[in-house]
Amino acid sequence: MAELKITAGPQGTNVDDYEVEFVENVPLGIVIGTISGDPAATQYSFYIDDDGVKWDGEGRVTIVGDKIYLSTTGPGLNYEMASGAYQIWIVAKNAAGDEVNQAVFGLSLADANDAPTDLTVKNATGGTTFSFQENTTPTGTFVAVLTSKDEDRTAQGGAGDTFTYSLVDDLGGRFKVATATVAGKTQYQIQAGSNGTLIDFEDYGAGKLLKSDDNGNSRYYELKVRVTDGGGPDGASAAKYTEQTIKVYVTNDTADDQNLPPNAPTGGSGTLKENTASTNTLVQLAGSTDPEGLAVTYDFAANGNPNSLFALSADGKLTLATGKTLDYEAAGLSSDGTGKYYLVKVVAKDPAGNASTATDVKVYVTNDTADDQNLPPNAPTGGSGTLKENTAST
C-alpha cells in the first residue's frame, strides 16, 4: 500500500515526508501542508480515537481537500506552549467513502523572538493614577512600579530573553527609570530624575511640557514607557518592544504661586480714510499667552486710546468707536514714511487684571480731499525802512 506523505506549505520546511516545521507565530490561515502519496485517496479527515479526541494538532489545523491549513479560529503556533511536535493523524478515504490509508504527521515549531507583553505601570497602592505636588520631587522620588511579561523569559517558559525599561522621553531629566530593592526583590520604577525639581505646576501653556484636558485646571506630564527585549533567547534577532503612555498629574503648591502677566501682544497697523464711519476690524491683535495658562483678553493701555476714537474687543479686534471718524488734519498726529497715523497702545490681561507691557499699534489716516479748503496765506510780517527826500533809489 502506498504511504501518505506531507509537503510543507510555502512558509514551512519539510523535516522529512512525515514532518513539517514552522517558525512560531506565523499567520493564521496559512497552508501547513499538502497531503499526497496514495492515488486511491480522494478525501481526508482527522482520526478520532476511542476517547473522542480528534487528532488535529490540538485544534490548530483544519483540512480542505488535500490541504491542511492553520485554523483561523485556533490558538495558532506558539513555541513556548508546544510540547515537542503536534501530532496530526490523517485518515484517507476513496471516492466510495472507504478508508484506504492512515498517517500520523508531525508539526514541529522553531522559536522566534516574541515581543514583551502586559506592560503595567502601577502606583504605590497598585492603582493606575499618578499624582504628586510640585516642589516635593527630589531625584529618586517614587512615581510608579513597572512590570511586564515575555514568553521568551525563563520565568515564563522561555529560554532566557532579557529586557530593559526606558522612557521614550524623560522630559528634560524630570523623570527616569531606576531599580530599587523592595522586600528583598529588585523592582523597576519610574522616579523623579536628576531634574525632578523642575517638575512645576506652572510649567503649562504654549511651548511648555504640562498638558491638560480641562483648560489648565488639572495638569499632567505625559510619559511614554517602553520595555524592550534582548532580541530573543540567543540575542540574535531584532529587539522588540512594547509601549504604554501614562499621565503623571502635578498639583499646585500655592506657597510659590506668582500670578505673572501675559506676554505682550504682537503689533500691527491699519488704515482708514478720514471722515469715514466704519465697523471693520482695523487690526487683529494676537500672540499673548498667560504663564499660568489662564484666559487672556486685550485692552487699551493707560492713555492708549487717543481721543477715545477706537474700540477694542476682548479677543483683540481693534475698530473705530461708534460715532467717531478720523481727521487727517488733526493736531498731534504722528507720521513716518508711510504717512500720518494715530498711535494706539494696547496690552494683554489675565482674569486678575495683570497687564503685559504695552504694544504700539499704528492706525494710518488718509486724506479726504473733499473737505480740503483753499485758504489764503497768512499775513506777512511787518517792518520799516528809511530814504532821503529827492533821492532816486532802486
Tab-separated table of N, CA, C and O in Angstrom, residues 60-124:
chain	number	residue	atom	x	y	z
A	60	ARG	N	-5.476	23.031	16.177
A	60	ARG	CA	-4.719	24.063	15.464
A	60	ARG	C	-4.883	24.021	13.950
A	60	ARG	O	-4.571	25.011	13.276
A	61	VAL	N	-5.307	22.904	13.387
A	61	VAL	CA	-5.349	22.790	11.933
A	61	VAL	C	-6.705	22.295	11.462
A	61	VAL	O	-7.479	21.705	12.215
A	62	THR	N	-6.988	22.578	10.194
A	62	THR	CA	-8.200	22.092	9.541
A	62	THR	C	-7.799	21.484	8.191
A	62	THR	O	-6.681	21.699	7.702
A	63	ILE	N	-8.727	20.729	7.597
A	63	ILE	CA	-8.486	20.124	6.281
A	63	ILE	C	-9.515	20.645	5.293
A	63	ILE	O	-10.715	20.680	5.590
A	64	VAL	N	-9.032	21.055	4.131
A	64	VAL	CA	-9.895	21.397	2.999
A	64	VAL	C	-9.294	20.714	1.786
A	64	VAL	O	-8.176	21.050	1.363
A	65	GLY	N	-10.022	19.727	1.232
A	65	GLY	CA	-9.481	18.967	0.107
A	65	GLY	C	-8.263	18.193	0.545
A	65	GLY	O	-8.297	17.459	1.548
A	66	ASP	N	-7.153	18.392	-0.163
A	66	ASP	CA	-5.927	17.682	0.201
A	66	ASP	C	-4.953	18.570	0.961
A	66	ASP	O	-3.784	18.219	1.134
A	67	LYS	N	-5.437	19.717	1.439
A	67	LYS	CA	-4.548	20.661	2.125
A	67	LYS	C	-4.903	20.795	3.606
A	67	LYS	O	-6.084	20.810	3.985
A	68	ILE	N	-3.861	20.887	4.401
A	68	ILE	CA	-4.006	21.131	5.835
A	68	ILE	C	-3.695	22.619	6.067
A	68	ILE	O	-2.635	23.114	5.662
A	69	TYR	N	-4.629	23.330	6.703
A	69	TYR	CA	-4.472	24.764	6.969
A	69	TYR	C	-4.335	25.006	8.467
A	69	TYR	O	-4.885	24.268	9.295
A	70	LEU	N	-3.615	26.080	8.804
A	70	LEU	CA	-3.602	26.544	10.186
A	70	LEU	C	-4.943	27.225	10.437
A	70	LEU	O	-5.300	28.184	9.761
A	71	SER	N	-5.688	26.733	11.414
A	71	SER	CA	-7.053	27.190	11.638
A	71	SER	C	-7.098	28.686	11.958
A	71	SER	O	-6.271	29.209	12.707
A	72	THR	N	-8.087	29.348	11.366
A	72	THR	CA	-8.255	30.787	11.644
A	72	THR	C	-8.938	31.020	12.980
A	72	THR	O	-8.993	32.161	13.460
A	73	THR	N	-9.471	29.981	13.604
A	73	THR	CA	-10.133	30.121	14.906
A	73	THR	C	-9.383	29.388	16.006
A	73	THR	O	-9.822	29.403	17.159
A	74	GLY	N	-8.264	28.762	15.676
A	74	GLY	CA	-7.494	28.022	16.674
A	74	GLY	C	-6.481	28.884	17.394
A	74	GLY	O	-6.371	30.088	17.150
A	75	PRO	N	-5.697	28.284	18.295
A	75	PRO	CA	-4.738	29.043	19.104
A	75	PRO	C	-3.446	29.404	18.392
A	75	PRO	O	-2.603	30.103	18.965
A	76	GLY	N	-3.260	28.961	17.139
A	76	GLY	CA	-2.035	29.295	16.428
A	76	GLY	C	-0.852	28.469	16.892
A	76	GLY	O	-0.987	27.512	17.659
A	77	LEU	N	0.314	28.852	16.410
A	77	LEU	CA	1.538	28.110	16.701
A	77	LEU	C	2.412	28.928	17.639
A	77	LEU	O	2.922	29.976	17.281
A	78	ASN	N	2.584	28.413	18.846
A	78	ASN	CA	3.350	29.092	19.880
A	78	ASN	C	4.398	28.137	20.419
A	78	ASN	O	4.079	27.130	21.035
A	79	TYR	N	5.650	28.457	20.197
A	79	TYR	CA	6.753	27.581	20.587
A	79	TYR	C	6.750	27.312	22.091
A	79	TYR	O	6.983	26.194	22.537
A	80	GLU	N	6.479	28.363	22.872
A	80	GLU	CA	6.542	28.203	24.321
A	80	GLU	C	5.394	27.361	24.874
A	80	GLU	O	5.480	26.861	25.998
A	81	MET	N	4.321	27.199	24.099
A	81	MET	CA	3.185	26.392	24.548
A	81	MET	C	3.252	24.953	24.025
A	81	MET	O	2.477	24.089	24.442
A	82	ALA	N	4.169	24.732	23.101
A	82	ALA	CA	4.238	23.406	22.476
A	82	ALA	C	5.068	22.449	23.321
A	82	ALA	O	6.017	22.828	23.984
A	83	SER	N	4.692	21.185	23.300
A	83	SER	CA	5.488	20.131	23.944
A	83	SER	C	5.974	19.201	22.831
A	83	SER	O	5.366	18.181	22.532
A	84	GLY	N	7.085	19.589	22.186
A	84	GLY	CA	7.534	18.841	21.024
A	84	GLY	C	6.661	19.149	19.832
A	84	GLY	O	6.076	20.217	19.728
A	85	ALA	N	6.542	18.194	18.921
A	85	ALA	CA	5.732	18.404	17.720
A	85	ALA	C	4.278	18.062	18.003
A	85	ALA	O	3.958	17.174	18.789
A	86	TYR	N	3.388	18.817	17.376
A	86	TYR	CA	1.972	18.470	17.426
A	86	TYR	C	1.738	17.285	16.490
A	86	TYR	O	2.346	17.178	15.421
A	87	GLN	N	0.818	16.409	16.892
A	87	GLN	CA	0.514	15.225	16.093
A	87	GLN	C	-0.766	15.439	15.294
A	87	GLN	O	-1.785	15.871	15.845
A	88	ILE	N	-0.676	15.155	13.990
A	88	ILE	CA	-1.825	15.277	13.100
A	88	ILE	C	-2.056	13.900	12.470
A	88	ILE	O	-1.242	13.422	11.678
A	89	TRP	N	-3.138	13.259	12.845
A	89	TRP	CA	-3.433	11.903	12.378
A	89	TRP	C	-4.482	12.018	11.275
A	89	TRP	O	-5.591	12.475	11.507
A	90	ILE	N	-4.093	11.600	10.082
A	90	ILE	CA	-4.938	11.743	8.904
A	90	ILE	C	-5.501	10.384	8.485
A	90	ILE	O	-4.784	9.377	8.433
A	91	VAL	N	-6.803	10.366	8.180
A	91	VAL	CA	-7.463	9.193	7.606
A	91	VAL	C	-7.814	9.518	6.158
A	91	VAL	O	-8.437	10.555	5.893
A	92	ALA	N	-7.413	8.644	5.234
A	92	ALA	CA	-7.702	8.847	3.809
A	92	ALA	C	-8.785	7.875	3.359
A	92	ALA	O	-8.774	6.694	3.740
A	93	LYS	N	-9.727	8.356	2.544
A	93	LYS	CA	-10.797	7.510	2.010
A	93	LYS	C	-10.855	7.684	0.502
A	93	LYS	O	-10.423	8.694	-0.052
A	94	ASN	N	-11.441	6.623	-0.132
A	94	ASN	CA	-11.620	6.700	-1.576
A	94	ASN	C	-12.945	7.354	-1.899
A	94	ASN	O	-13.680	7.786	-1.004
A	95	ALA	N	-13.271	7.395	-3.193
A	95	ALA	CA	-14.489	8.063	-3.624
A	95	ALA	C	-15.740	7.418	-3.071
A	95	ALA	O	-16.772	8.077	-2.897
A	96	ALA	N	-15.642	6.119	-2.744
A	96	ALA	CA	-16.801	5.406	-2.211
A	96	ALA	C	-16.945	5.610	-0.713
A	96	ALA	O	-17.911	5.139	-0.102
A	97	GLY	N	-15.975	6.306	-0.100
A	97	GLY	CA	-16.044	6.546	1.328
A	97	GLY	C	-15.383	5.477	2.159
A	97	GLY	O	-15.520	5.482	3.393
A	98	ASP	N	-14.661	4.597	1.499
A	98	ASP	CA	-13.979	3.535	2.237
A	98	ASP	C	-12.583	4.006	2.637
A	98	ASP	O	-11.875	4.654	1.846
A	99	GLU	N	-12.191	3.644	3.854
A	99	GLU	CA	-10.852	4.022	4.318
A	99	GLU	C	-9.816	3.235	3.533
A	99	GLU	O	-9.895	2.019	3.405
A	100	VAL	N	-8.807	3.966	3.015
A	100	VAL	CA	-7.761	3.320	2.231
A	100	VAL	C	-6.370	3.548	2.822
A	100	VAL	O	-5.417	2.854	2.425
A	101	ASN	N	-6.251	4.506	3.779
A	101	ASN	CA	-4.909	4.770	4.298
A	101	ASN	C	-5.013	5.613	5.564
A	101	ASN	O	-6.043	6.249	5.833
A	102	GLN	N	-3.915	5.635	6.322
A	102	GLN	CA	-3.770	6.482	7.505
A	102	GLN	C	-2.319	6.926	7.610
A	102	GLN	O	-1.419	6.238	7.122
A	103	ALA	N	-2.106	8.056	8.275
A	103	ALA	CA	-0.742	8.506	8.546
A	103	ALA	C	-0.771	9.504	9.688
A	103	ALA	O	-1.732	10.264	9.834
A	104	VAL	N	0.284	9.499	10.488
A	104	VAL	CA	0.454	10.486	11.544
A	104	VAL	C	1.591	11.418	11.131
A	104	VAL	O	2.723	10.967	10.933
A	105	PHE	N	1.253	12.696	10.984
A	105	PHE	CA	2.253	13.685	10.602
A	105	PHE	C	2.645	14.525	11.823
A	105	PHE	O	1.832	14.773	12.735
A	106	GLY	N	3.879	14.958	11.827
A	106	GLY	CA	4.350	15.837	12.899
A	106	GLY	C	4.393	17.285	12.448
A	106	GLY	O	4.776	17.587	11.316
A	107	LEU	N	3.980	18.183	13.344
A	107	LEU	CA	4.067	19.623	13.104
A	107	LEU	C	4.951	20.203	14.212
A	107	LEU	O	4.508	20.380	15.343
A	108	SER	N	6.209	20.461	13.895
A	108	SER	CA	7.149	20.970	14.898
A	108	SER	C	7.350	22.469	14.718
A	108	SER	O	7.095	23.024	13.647
A	109	LEU	N	7.828	23.112	15.785
A	109	LEU	CA	7.945	24.570	15.805
A	109	LEU	C	9.374	25.003	16.090
A	109	LEU	O	10.083	24.376	16.881
A	110	ALA	N	9.785	26.089	15.440
A	110	ALA	CA	11.054	26.745	15.739
A	110	ALA	C	10.762	28.015	16.521
A	110	ALA	O	9.750	28.691	16.298
A	111	ASP	N	11.641	28.337	17.441
A	111	ASP	CA	11.441	29.502	18.298
A	111	ASP	C	11.681	30.793	17.518
A	111	ASP	O	12.488	30.846	16.590
A	112	ALA	N	10.961	31.838	17.901
A	112	ALA	CA	11.154	33.183	17.341
A	112	ALA	C	11.116	34.175	18.489
A	112	ALA	O	10.647	33.865	19.588
A	113	ASN	N	11.606	35.362	18.240
A	113	ASN	CA	11.604	36.378	19.284
A	113	ASN	C	10.201	36.938	19.460
A	113	ASN	O	9.622	37.508	18.542
A	114	ASP	N	9.641	36.771	20.659
A	114	ASP	CA	8.330	37.320	20.984
A	114	ASP	C	8.495	38.684	21.636
A	114	ASP	O	9.380	38.886	22.483
A	115	ALA	N	7.645	39.610	21.250
A	115	ALA	CA	7.691	40.942	21.863
A	115	ALA	C	7.204	40.862	23.302
A	115	ALA	O	6.365	40.024	23.651
A	116	PRO	N	7.706	41.731	24.180
A	116	PRO	CA	7.171	41.783	25.542
A	116	PRO	C	5.684	42.132	25.516
A	116	PRO	O	5.203	42.791	24.595
A	117	THR	N	4.978	41.690	26.531
A	117	THR	CA	3.536	41.951	26.627
A	117	THR	C	3.195	42.391	28.045
A	117	THR	O	4.033	42.375	28.946
A	118	ASP	N	1.938	42.764	28.218
A	118	ASP	CA	1.378	43.052	29.548
A	118	ASP	C	2.227	44.048	30.334
A	118	ASP	O	2.467	43.873	31.534
A	119	LEU	N	2.677	45.097	29.674
A	119	LEU	CA	3.399	46.152	30.370
A	119	LEU	C	2.414	46.877	31.300
A	119	LEU	O	1.410	47.414	30.851
A	120	THR	N	2.702	46.856	32.587
A	120	THR	CA	1.840	47.517	33.549
A	120	THR	C	2.632	48.578	34.296
A	120	THR	O	3.824	48.417	34.579
A	121	VAL	N	1.947	49.665	34.613
A	121	VAL	CA	2.534	50.774	35.362
A	121	VAL	C	1.583	51.054	36.525
A	121	VAL	O	0.439	51.447	36.312
A	122	LYS	N	2.045	50.848	37.763
A	122	LYS	CA	1.175	50.957	38.937
A	122	LYS	C	1.771	51.922	39.960
A	122	LYS	O	2.996	52.046	40.079
A	123	ASN	N	0.877	52.574	40.707
A	123	ASN	CA	1.338	53.431	41.796
A	123	ASN	C	1.612	52.596	43.042
A	123	ASN	O	1.513	51.365	43.020
A	124	ALA	N	1.915	53.246	44.141
A	124	ALA	CA	2.341	52.529	45.342
A	124	ALA	C	1.258	51.638	45.920
A	124	ALA	O	1.562	50.660	46.627
